[in-house]
CSV table of N, CA and C in Angstrom, one decimal:
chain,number,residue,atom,x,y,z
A,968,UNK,N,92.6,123.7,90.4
A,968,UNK,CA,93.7,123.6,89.4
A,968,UNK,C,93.1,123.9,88.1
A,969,UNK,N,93.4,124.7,87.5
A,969,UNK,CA,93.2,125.5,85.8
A,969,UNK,C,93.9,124.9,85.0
A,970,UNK,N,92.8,123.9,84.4
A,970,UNK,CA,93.5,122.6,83.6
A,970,UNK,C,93.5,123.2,82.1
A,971,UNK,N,92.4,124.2,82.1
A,971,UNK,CA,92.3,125.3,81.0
A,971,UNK,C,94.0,125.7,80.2
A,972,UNK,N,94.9,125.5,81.3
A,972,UNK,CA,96.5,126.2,80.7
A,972,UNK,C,96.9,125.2,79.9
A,973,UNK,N,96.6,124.2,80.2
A,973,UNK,CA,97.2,123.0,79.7
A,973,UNK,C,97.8,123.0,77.9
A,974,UNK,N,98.7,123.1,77.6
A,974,UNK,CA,99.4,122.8,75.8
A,974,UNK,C,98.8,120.8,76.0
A,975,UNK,N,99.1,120.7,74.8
A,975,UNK,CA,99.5,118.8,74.4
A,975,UNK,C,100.5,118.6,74.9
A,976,UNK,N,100.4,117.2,75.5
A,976,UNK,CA,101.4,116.6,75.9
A,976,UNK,C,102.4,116.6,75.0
A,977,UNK,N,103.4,116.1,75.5
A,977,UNK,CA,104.2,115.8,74.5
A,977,UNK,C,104.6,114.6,74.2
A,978,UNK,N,104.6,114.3,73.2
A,978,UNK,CA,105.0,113.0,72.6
A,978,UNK,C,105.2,111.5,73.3
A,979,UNK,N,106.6,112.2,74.6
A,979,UNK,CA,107.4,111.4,75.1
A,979,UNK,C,106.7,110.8,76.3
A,980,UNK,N,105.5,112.4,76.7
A,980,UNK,CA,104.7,111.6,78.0
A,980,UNK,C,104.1,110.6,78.3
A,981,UNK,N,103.5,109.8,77.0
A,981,UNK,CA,102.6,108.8,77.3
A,981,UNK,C,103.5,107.9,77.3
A,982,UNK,N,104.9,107.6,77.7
A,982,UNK,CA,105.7,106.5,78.1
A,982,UNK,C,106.4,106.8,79.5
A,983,UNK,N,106.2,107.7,80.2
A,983,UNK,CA,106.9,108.1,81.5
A,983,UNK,C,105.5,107.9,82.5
A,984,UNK,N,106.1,107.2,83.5
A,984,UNK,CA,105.2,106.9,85.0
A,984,UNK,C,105.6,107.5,85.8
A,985,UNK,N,104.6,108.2,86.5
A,985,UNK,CA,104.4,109.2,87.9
A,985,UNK,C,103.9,108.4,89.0
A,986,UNK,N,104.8,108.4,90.0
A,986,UNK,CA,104.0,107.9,91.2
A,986,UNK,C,103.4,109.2,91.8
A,987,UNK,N,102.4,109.3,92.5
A,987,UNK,CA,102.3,109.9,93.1
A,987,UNK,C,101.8,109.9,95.0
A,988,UNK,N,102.5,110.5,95.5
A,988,UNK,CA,102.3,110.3,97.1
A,988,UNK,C,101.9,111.2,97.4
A,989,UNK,N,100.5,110.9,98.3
A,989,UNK,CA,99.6,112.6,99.0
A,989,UNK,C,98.3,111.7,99.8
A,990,UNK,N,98.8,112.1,101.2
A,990,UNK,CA,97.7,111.7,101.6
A,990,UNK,C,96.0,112.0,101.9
A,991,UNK,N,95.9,113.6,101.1
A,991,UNK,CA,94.5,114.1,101.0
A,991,UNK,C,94.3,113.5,99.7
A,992,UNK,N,93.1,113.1,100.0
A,992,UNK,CA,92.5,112.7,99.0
A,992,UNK,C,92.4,113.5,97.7
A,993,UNK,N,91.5,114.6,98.2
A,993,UNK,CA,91.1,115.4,97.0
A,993,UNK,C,92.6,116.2,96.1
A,994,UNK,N,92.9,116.4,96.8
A,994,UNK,CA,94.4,116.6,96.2
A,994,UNK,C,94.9,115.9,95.2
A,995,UNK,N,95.0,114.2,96.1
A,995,UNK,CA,95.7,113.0,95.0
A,995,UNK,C,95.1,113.3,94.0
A,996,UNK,N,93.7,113.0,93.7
A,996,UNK,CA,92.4,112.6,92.3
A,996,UNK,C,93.0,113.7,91.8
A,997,UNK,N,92.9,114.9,92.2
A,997,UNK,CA,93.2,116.3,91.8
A,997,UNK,C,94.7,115.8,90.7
A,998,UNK,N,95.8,116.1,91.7
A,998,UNK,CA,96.8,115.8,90.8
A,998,UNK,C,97.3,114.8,89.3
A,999,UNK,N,96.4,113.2,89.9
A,999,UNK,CA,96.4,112.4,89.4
A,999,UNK,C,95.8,112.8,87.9
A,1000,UNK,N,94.1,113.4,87.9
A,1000,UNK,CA,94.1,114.0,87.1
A,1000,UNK,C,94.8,114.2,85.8
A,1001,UNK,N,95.3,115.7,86.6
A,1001,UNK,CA,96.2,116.7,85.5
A,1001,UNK,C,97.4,115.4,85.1
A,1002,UNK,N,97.8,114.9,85.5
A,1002,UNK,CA,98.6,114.2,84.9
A,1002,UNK,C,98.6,113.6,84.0
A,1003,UNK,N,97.6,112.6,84.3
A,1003,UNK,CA,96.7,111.6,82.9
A,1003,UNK,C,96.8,112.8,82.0
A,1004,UNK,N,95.9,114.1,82.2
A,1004,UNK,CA,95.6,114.4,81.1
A,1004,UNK,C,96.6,115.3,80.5
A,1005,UNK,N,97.6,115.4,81.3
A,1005,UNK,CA,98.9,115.8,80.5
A,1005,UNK,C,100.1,114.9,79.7
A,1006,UNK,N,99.1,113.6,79.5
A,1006,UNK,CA,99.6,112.3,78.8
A,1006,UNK,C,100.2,111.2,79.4
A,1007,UNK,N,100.3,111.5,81.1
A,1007,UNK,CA,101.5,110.7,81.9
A,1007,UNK,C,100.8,109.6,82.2
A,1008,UNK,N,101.7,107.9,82.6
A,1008,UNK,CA,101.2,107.1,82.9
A,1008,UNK,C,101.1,107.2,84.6
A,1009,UNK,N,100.1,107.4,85.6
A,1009,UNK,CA,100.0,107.5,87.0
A,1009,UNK,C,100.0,106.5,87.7
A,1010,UNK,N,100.3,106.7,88.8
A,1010,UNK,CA,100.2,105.4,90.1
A,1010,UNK,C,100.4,106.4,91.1
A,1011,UNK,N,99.8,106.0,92.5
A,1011,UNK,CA,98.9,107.0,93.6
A,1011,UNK,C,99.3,105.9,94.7
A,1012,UNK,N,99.7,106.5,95.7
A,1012,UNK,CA,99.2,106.2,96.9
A,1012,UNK,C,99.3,107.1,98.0
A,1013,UNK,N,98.5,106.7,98.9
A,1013,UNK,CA,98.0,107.7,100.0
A,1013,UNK,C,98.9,107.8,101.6
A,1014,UNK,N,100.1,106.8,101.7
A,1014,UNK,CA,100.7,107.1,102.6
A,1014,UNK,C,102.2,106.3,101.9
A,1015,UNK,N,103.3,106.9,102.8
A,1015,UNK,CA,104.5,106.4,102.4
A,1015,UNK,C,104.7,104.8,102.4
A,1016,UNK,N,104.0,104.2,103.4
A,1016,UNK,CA,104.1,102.8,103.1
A,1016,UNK,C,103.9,102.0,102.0
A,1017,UNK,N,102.5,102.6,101.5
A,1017,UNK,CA,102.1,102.5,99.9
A,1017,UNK,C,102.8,102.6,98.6
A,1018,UNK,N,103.6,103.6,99.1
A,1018,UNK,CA,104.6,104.3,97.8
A,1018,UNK,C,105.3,103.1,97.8
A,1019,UNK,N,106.2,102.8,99.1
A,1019,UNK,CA,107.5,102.2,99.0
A,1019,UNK,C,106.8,100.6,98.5
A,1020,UNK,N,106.0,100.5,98.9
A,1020,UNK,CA,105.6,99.0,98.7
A,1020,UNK,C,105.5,99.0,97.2
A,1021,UNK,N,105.0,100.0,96.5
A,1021,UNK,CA,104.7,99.9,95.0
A,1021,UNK,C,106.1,99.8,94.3
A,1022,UNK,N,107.2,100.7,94.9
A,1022,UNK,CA,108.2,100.4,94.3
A,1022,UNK,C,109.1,99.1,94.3
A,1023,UNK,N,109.2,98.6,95.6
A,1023,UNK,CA,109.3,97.3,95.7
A,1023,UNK,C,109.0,96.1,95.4
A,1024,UNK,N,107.5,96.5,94.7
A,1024,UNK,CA,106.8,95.2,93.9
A,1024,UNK,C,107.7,95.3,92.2
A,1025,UNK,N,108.3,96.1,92.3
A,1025,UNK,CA,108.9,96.4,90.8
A,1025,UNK,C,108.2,97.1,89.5
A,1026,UNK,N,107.5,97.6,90.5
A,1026,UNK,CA,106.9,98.4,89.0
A,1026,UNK,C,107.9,99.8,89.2
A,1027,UNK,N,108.5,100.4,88.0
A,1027,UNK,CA,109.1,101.7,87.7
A,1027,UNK,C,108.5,102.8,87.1
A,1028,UNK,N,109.3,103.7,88.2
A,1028,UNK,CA,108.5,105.1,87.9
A,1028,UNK,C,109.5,106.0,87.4
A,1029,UNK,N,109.3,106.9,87.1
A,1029,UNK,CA,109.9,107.4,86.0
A,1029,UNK,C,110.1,108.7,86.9
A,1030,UNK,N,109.5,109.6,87.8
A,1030,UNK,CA,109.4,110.7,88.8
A,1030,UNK,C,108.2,110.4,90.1
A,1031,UNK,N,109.2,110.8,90.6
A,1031,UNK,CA,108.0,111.0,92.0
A,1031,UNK,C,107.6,112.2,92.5
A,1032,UNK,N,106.2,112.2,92.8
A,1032,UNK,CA,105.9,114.1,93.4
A,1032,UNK,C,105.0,113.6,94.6
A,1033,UNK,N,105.4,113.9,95.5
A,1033,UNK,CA,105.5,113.6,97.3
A,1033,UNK,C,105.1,114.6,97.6
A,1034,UNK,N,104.2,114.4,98.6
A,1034,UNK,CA,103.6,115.3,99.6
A,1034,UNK,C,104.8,115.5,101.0
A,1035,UNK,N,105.4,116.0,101.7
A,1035,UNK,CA,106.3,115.8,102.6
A,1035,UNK,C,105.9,114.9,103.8
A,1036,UNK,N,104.8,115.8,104.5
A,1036,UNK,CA,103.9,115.1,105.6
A,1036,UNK,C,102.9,114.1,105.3
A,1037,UNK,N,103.2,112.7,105.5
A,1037,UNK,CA,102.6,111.4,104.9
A,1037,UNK,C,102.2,110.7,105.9
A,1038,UNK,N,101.6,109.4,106.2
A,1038,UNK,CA,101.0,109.0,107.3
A,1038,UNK,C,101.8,107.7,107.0
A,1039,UNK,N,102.5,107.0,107.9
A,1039,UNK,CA,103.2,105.5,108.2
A,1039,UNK,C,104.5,106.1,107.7
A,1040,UNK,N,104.9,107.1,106.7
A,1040,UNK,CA,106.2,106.8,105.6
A,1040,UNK,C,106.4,108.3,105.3
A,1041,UNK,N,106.8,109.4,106.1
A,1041,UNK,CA,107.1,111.1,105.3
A,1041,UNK,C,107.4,110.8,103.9
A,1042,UNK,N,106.9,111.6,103.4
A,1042,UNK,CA,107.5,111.9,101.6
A,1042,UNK,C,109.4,111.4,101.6
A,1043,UNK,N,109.6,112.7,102.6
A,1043,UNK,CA,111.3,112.3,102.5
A,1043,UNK,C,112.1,111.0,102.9
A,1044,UNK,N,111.3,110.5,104.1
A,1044,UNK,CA,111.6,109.1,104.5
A,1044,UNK,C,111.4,108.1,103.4
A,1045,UNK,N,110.3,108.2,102.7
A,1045,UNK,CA,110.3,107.3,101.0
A,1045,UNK,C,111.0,107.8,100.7
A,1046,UNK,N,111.8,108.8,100.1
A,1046,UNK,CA,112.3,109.6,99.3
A,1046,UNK,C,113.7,108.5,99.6
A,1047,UNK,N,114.1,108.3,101.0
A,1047,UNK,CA,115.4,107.8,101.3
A,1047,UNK,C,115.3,106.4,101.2
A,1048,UNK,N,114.3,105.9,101.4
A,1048,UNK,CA,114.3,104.3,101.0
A,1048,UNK,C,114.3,104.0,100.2
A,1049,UNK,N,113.7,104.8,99.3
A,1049,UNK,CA,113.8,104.2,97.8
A,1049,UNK,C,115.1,104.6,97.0
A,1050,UNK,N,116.1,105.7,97.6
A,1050,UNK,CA,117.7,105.9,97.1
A,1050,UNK,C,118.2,104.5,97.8
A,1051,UNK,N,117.4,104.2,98.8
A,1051,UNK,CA,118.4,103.0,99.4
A,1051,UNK,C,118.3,101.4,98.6
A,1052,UNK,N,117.4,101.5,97.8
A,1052,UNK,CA,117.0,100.6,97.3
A,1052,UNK,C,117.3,100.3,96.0
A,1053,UNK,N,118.1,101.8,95.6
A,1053,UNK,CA,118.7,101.8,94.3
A,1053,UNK,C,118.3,102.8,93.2
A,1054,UNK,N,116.7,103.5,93.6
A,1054,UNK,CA,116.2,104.1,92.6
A,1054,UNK,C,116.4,105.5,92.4
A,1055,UNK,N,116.8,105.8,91.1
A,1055,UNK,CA,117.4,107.8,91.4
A,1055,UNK,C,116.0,108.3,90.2
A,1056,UNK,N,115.2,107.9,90.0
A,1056,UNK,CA,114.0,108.9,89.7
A,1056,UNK,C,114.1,110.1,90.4
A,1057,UNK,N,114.2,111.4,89.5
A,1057,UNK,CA,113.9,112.1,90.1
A,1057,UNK,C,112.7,112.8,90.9
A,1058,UNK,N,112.1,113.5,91.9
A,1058,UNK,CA,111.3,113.6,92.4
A,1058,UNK,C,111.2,115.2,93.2
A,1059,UNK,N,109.8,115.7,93.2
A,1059,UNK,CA,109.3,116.7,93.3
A,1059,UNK,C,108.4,117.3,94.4
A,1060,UNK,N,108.7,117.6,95.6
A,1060,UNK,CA,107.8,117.6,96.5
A,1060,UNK,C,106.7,118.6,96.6
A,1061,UNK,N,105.8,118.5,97.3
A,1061,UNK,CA,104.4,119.2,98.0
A,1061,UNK,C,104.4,119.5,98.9
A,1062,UNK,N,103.9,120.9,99.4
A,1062,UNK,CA,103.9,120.6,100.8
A,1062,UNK,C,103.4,122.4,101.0
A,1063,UNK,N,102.2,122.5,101.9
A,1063,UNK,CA,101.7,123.5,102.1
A,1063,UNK,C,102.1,125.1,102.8
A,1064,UNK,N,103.1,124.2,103.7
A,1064,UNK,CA,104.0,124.9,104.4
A,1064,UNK,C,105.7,124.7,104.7
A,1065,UNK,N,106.6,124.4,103.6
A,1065,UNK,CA,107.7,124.1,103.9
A,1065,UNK,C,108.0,124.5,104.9
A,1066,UNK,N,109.3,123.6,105.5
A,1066,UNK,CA,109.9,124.6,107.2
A,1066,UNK,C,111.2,124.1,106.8
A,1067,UNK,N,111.8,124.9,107.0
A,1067,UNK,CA,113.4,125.5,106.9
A,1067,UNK,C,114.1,123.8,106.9
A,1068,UNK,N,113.6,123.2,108.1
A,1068,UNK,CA,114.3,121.8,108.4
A,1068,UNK,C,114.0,120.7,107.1
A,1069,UNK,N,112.5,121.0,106.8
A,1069,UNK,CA,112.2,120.1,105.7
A,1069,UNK,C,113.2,120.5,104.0
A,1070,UNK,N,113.0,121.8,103.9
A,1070,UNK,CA,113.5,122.3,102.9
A,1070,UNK,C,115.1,122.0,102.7
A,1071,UNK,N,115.8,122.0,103.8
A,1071,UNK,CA,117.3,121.1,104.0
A,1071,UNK,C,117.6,120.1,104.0
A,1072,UNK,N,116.7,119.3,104.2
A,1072,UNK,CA,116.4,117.9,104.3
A,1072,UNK,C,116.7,117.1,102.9
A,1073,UNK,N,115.7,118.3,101.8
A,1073,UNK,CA,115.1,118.2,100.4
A,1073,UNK,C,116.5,118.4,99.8
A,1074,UNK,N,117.2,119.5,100.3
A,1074,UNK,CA,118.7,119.6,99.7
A,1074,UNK,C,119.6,118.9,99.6
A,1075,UNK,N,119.6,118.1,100.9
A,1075,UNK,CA,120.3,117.1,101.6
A,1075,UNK,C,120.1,115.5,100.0
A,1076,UNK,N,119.3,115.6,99.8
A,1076,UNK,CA,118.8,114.7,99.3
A,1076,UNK,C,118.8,114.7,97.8
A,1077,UNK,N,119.3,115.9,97.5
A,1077,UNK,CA,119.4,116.3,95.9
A,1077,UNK,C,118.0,116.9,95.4
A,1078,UNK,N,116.9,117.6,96.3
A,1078,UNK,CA,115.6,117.8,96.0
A,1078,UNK,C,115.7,119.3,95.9
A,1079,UNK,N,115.6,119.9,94.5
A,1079,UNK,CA,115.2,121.5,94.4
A,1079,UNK,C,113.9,122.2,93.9
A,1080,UNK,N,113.2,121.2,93.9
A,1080,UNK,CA,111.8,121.5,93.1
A,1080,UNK,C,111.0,121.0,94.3
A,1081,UNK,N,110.5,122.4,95.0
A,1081,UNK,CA,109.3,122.4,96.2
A,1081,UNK,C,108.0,122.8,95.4
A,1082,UNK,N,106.7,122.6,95.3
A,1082,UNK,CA,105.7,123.2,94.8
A,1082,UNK,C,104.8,123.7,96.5
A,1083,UNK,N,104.7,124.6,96.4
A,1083,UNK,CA,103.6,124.9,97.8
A,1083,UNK,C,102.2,124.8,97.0
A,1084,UNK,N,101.4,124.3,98.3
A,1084,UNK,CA,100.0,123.7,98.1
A,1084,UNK,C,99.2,125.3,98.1
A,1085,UNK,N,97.9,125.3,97.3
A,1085,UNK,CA,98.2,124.8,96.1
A,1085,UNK,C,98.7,124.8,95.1
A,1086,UNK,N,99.0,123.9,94.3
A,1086,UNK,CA,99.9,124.1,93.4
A,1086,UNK,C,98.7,124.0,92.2
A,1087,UNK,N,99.0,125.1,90.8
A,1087,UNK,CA,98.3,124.4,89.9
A,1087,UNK,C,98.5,123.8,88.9
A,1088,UNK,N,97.9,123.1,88.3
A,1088,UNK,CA,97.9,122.3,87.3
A,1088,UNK,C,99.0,122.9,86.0
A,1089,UNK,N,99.0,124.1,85.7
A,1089,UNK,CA,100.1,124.4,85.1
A,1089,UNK,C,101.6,124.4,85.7
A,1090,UNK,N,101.7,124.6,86.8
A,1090,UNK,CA,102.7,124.5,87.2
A,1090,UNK,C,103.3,123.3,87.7
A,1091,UNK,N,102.1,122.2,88.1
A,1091,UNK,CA,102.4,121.0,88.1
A,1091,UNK,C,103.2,120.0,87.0
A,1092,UNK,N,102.4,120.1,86.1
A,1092,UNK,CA,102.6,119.2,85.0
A,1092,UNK,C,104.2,120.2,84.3
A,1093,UNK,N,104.5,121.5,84.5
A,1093,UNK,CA,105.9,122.1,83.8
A,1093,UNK,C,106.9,121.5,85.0
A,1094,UNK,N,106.8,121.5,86.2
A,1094,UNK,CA,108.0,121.1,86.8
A,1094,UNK,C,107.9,119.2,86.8
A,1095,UNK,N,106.8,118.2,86.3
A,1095,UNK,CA,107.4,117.5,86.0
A,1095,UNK,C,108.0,117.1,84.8
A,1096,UNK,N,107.9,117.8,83.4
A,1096,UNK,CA,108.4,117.8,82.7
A,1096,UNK,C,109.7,118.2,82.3
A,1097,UNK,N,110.0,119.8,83.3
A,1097,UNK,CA,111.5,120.2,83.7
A,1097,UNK,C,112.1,119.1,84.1
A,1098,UNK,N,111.5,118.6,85.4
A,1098,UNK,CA,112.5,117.2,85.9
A,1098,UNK,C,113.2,115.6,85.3
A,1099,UNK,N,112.4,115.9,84.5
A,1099,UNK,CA,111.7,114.6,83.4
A,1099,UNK,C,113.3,115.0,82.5
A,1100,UNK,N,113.0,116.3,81.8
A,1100,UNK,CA,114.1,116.6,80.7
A,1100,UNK,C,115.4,117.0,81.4
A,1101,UNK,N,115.4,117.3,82.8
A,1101,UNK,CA,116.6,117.5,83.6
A,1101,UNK,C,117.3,116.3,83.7
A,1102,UNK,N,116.5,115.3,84.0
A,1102,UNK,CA,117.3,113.7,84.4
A,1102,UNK,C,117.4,113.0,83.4
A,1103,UNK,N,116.8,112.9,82.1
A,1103,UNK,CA,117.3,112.9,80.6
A,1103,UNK,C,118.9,113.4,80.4
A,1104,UNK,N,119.2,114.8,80.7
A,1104,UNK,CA,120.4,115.1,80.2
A,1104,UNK,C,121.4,114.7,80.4
């Protein structure tokens, strides 16, 4: 990821929280990263159980960027418990190889923002900021 593209954050970022869900490692640190340093407040975990549990302990996130294929919890499967639970953050998926079923799924769910792996760091941090100013309006 060519953290090199990166502008200043903006203003507004150092008050918005990203969860982020991915269960490769190098990936998460990877993403988590660019985020911090694109001003955002972060929180990580490595399988969907993790996510959901984080959101259920009450801490609020502001977007979520999910990896699809997750271990205990799919990205989408969080994705639906946590609508069930009340939360409409919007959210951004990953995923190396979309497949037609997943990609429907995402639709299904109000999800238009797929990033295929890898994704970089500039294009990371602009589609959460699109999403960010999209759910703002």
């Amino acid at each position: 990821m060519a953290e090199s593209e990166l502008k200043s954050p903006p203003a507004s970022a150092n008050s918005k929280h990203i969860l982020v869900l991915e269960d490769d490692e190098s990936i998460r640190t990877a993403v988590e990263k660019v985020l911090i340093r694109a001003g955002y407040k972060v929180s990580v975990a490595a399988t969907g159980r993790q996510a959901l549990q984080k959101v259920q302990s009450g801490c609020t996130f502001d977007a979520f960027l999910c990896d699809i294929r997750t271990p205990l919890l799919s990205g989408i499967d969080f994705l639906r418990e946590v609508r069930k639970l009340g939360h409409h953050a919007p959210a951004i998926f990953l995923s190396g190889t979309p497949m037609q079923k997943d990609v429907q799924e995402l639709r299904d769910l109000g999800i238009t923002s797929i990033l295929v792996k890898p994704a970089g760091a500039k294009s990371i941090v602009e589609a959460v900021r699109t999403i960010l100013v999209l759910a703002a309006a």
